[in-house]
XYZ file of C-alpha atoms in Angstrom:
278
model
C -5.555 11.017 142.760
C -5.761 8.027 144.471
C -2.070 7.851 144.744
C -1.655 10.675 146.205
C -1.227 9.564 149.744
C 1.661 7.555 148.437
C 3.579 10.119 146.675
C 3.478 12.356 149.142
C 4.737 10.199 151.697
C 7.739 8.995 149.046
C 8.222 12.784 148.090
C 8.518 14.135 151.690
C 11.089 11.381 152.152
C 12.955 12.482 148.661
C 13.187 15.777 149.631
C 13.801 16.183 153.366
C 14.526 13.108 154.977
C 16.827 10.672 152.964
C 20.640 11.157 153.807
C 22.515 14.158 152.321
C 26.009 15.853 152.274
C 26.272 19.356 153.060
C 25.765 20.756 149.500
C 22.622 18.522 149.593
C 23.336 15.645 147.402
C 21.912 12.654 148.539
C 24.092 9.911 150.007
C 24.450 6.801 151.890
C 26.086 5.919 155.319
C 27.258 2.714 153.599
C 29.072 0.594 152.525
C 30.932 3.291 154.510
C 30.373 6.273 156.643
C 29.078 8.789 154.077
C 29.173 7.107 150.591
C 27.705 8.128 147.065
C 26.304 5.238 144.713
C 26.373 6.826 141.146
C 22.871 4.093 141.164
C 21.963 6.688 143.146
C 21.582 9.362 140.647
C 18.076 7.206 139.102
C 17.227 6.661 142.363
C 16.945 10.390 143.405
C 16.861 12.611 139.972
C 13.731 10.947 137.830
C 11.651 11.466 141.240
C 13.220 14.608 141.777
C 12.231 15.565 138.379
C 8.630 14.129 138.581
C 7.967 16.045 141.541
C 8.619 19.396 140.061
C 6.549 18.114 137.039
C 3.897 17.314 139.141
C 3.485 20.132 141.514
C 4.756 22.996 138.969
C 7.555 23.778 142.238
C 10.853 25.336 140.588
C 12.751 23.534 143.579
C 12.206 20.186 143.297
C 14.010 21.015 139.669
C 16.500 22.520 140.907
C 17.063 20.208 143.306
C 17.483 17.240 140.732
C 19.962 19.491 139.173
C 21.912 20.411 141.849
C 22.157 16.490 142.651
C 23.359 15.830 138.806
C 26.233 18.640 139.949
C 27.051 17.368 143.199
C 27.176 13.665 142.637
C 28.888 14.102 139.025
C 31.818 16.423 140.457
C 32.420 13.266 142.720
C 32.065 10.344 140.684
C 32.551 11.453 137.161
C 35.535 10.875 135.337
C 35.949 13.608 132.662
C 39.317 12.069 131.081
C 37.538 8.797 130.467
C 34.301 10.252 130.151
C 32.331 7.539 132.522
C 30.999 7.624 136.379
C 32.886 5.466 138.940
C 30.756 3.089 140.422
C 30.933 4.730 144.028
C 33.147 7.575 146.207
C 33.592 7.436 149.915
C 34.199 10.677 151.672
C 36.913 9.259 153.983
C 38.411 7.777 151.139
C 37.663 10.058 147.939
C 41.181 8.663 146.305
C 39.968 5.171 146.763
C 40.337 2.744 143.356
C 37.495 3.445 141.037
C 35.477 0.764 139.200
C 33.585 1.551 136.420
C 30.769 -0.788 136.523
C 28.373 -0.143 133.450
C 25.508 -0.422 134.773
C 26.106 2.531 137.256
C 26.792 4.096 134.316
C 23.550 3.300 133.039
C 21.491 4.647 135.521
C 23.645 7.902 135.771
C 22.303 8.464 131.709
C 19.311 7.297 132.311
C 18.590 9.579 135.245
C 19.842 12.837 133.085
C 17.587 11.264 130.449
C 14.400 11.570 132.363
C 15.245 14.823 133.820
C 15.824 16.560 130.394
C 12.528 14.791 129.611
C 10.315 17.429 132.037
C 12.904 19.885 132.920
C 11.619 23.275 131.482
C 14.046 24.266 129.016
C 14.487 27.715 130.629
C 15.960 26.222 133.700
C 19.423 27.787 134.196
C 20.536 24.554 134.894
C 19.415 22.627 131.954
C 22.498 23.400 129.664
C 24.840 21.672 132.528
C 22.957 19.013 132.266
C 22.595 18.389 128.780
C 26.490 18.817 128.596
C 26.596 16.283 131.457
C 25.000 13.690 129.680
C 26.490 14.484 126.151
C 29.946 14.157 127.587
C 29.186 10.846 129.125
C 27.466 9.406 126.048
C 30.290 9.762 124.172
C 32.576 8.327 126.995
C 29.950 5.285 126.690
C 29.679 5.078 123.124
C 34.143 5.084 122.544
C 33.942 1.689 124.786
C 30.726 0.011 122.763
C 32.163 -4.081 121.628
C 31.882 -4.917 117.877
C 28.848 -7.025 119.160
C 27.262 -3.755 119.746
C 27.349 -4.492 123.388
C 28.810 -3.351 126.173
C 31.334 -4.953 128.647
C 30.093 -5.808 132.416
C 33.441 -3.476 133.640
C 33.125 -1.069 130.741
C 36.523 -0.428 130.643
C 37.707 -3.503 130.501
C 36.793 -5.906 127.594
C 38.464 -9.503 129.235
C 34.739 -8.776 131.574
C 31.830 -10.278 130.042
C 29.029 -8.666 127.620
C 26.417 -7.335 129.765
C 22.706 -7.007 128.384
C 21.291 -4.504 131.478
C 23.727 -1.417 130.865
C 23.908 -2.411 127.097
C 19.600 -2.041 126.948
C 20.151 1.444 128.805
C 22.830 2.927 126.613
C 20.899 1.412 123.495
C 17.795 3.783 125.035
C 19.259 6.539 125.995
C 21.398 6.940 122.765
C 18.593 6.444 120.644
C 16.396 8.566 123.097
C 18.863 11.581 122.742
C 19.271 11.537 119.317
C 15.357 11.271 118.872
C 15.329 14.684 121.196
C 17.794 16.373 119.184
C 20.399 16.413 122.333
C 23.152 14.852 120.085
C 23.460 14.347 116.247
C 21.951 11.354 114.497
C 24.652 11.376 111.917
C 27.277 10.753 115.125
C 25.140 8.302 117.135
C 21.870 6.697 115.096
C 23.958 4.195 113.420
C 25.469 3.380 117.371
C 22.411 2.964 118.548
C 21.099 0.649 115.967
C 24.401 -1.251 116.738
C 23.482 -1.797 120.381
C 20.015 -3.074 119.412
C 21.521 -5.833 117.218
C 23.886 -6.339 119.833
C 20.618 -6.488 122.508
C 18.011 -8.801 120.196
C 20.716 -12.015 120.144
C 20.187 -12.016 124.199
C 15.906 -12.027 123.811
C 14.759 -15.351 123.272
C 11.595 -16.583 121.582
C 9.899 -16.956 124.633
C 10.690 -13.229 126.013
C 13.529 -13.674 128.979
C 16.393 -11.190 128.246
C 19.520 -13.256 128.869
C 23.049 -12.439 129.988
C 21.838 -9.727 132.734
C 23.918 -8.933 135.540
C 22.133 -9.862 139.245
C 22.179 -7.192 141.702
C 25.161 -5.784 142.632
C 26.561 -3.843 145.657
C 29.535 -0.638 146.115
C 32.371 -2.749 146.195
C 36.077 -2.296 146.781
C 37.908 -4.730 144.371
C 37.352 -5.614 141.123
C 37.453 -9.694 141.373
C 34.044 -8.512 142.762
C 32.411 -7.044 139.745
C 33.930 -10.220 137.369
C 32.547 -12.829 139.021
C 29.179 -11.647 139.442
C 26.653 -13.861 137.396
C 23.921 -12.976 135.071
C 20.693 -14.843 135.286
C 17.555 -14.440 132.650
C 15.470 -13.957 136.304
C 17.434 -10.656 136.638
C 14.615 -8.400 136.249
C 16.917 -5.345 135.564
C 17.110 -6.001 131.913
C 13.717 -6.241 131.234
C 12.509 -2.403 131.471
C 15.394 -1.207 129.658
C 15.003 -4.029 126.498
C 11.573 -2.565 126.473
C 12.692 0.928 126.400
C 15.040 0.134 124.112
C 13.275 -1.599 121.215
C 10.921 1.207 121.616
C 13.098 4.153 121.186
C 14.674 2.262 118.039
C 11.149 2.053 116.570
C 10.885 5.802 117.070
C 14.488 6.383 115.995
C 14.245 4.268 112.202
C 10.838 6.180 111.794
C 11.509 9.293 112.814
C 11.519 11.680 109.868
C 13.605 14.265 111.126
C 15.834 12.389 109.665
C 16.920 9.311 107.080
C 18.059 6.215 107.963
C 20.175 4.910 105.271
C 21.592 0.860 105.404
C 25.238 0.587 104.237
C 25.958 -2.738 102.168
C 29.476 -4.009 101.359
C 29.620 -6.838 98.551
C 33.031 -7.725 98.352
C 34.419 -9.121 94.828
C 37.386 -11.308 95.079
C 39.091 -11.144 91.559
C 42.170 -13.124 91.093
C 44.941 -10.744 89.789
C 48.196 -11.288 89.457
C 47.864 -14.654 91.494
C 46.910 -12.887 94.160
C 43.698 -12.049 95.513
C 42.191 -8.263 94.898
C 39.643 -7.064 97.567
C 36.882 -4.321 95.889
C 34.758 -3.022 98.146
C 31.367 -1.549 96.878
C 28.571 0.372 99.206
């Protein structure tokens, strides 16, 4: 309650007063004219979402799915199954960068809105099937470190902890909520939290974290940016992310089982014979 002045004034803003295109998805006038960030869709969709939760109002939900629709029929790419970093209206067939952290916060953002959005709401099946294509677009591109790359399409970028904490949560979030199969994605969720613990120190700072970044229009851009352990967009998501994997290796919906190989090297023939056993 005593928060309430606050929330109201940031809700009012949400919902009539920041920037929109004419279907009503919520935009930017930069870097250009009328731009979308696919950032964006956590900054708009969770509080979106919380405001329908909060007042029990059907159209603040489906407001936060209509801006799923209108900024995913923009900026995501179904062939690759990831979200450009940005789209300019003057320019909609302007080079696309697929910065993973933007994808990050596009998951995330479906993620929370699944969380509260009653399960009745027409549009909740477009939105599960939103973020189900785009986890597997994020999970085809996941390193053998169980990280994932700064440009995730590109793996000459660096290993970027950020986007890999958020895909490590919202993996092991969905397959804790039944949205996708644990038999398909536990085991690639477990990856990305080995991947994540080798960039926590023992004293706490999450390493290897991308600073903040900006729409850009070149890729040198996106490369060169440097992480820094000060970066305080890993932190929430590491936290999220051990978290969820605590929840997902005790969850009894299911078992987690631990594959071992022991390889036997038998000399045969004066050549070497390779046995695997699980």
């Amino acid at each position: 309650p005593d928060l309430k002045p606050m929330i109201d004034t940031c809700s009012d803003w949400v919902a009539n007063k920041q920037f929109r295109l004419d279907d009503g998805t919520m935009a930017r006038k930069r870097p250009q004219e009328v731009s979308l960030w696919a950032d964006d869709m956590y900054m708009s969709i969770p509080a979106l979402a919380e405001m329908g939760r909060l007042t029990g109002k059907r159209k603040h939900f489906d407001d936060a799915v209509n801006n799923v629709i209108g900024m995913s029929s923009r900026m995501f790419n179904p062939q690759l199954g990831l979200y450009t970093h940005g789209w300019h209206a003057n320019h909609p067939d302007a080079p696309r960068f697929y910065w993973a952290r933007a994808n990050g916060w596009a998951v995330l953002a479906m993620s929370d809105l699944l969380d509260v959005l009653p399960k009745d709401h027409p549009g909740y099946p477009r939105v599960l099937a939103q973020l189900r294509a785009s986890i597997k677009g994020i999970a085809e591109l996941q390193s053998g470190s169980g990280l994932w790359h700064q440009m995730i399409d590109r793996n000459d970028s660096y290993l970027e902890t950020s986007a890999s904490a958020i895909f490590t949560y919202v993996i092991a979030h969905a397959v804790n909520q039944g949205w996708i199969p644990a038999t398909t994605y536990g085991s690639i969720a477990q990856a990305g939290w080995a991947g994540l613990s080798t960039r926590i120190t023992a004293q706490g700072q999450v390493e290897g974290t991308c600073v903040g970044t900006t729409l850009a229009g070149d890729m040198v851009y996106y490369y060169h940016r440097p992480t820094s352990a000060d970066a305080l967009h890993g932190y929430g998501p590491a936290l999220l992310a051990g978290a969820e994997i605590i929840k997902l290796v005790t969850n009894p919906a299911f078992e987690v089982q631990h594959k071992v190989r022991t390889y036997h090297y038998l000399p045969k023939g004066g050549q070497t014979d390779y046995r695997e056993h699980h």
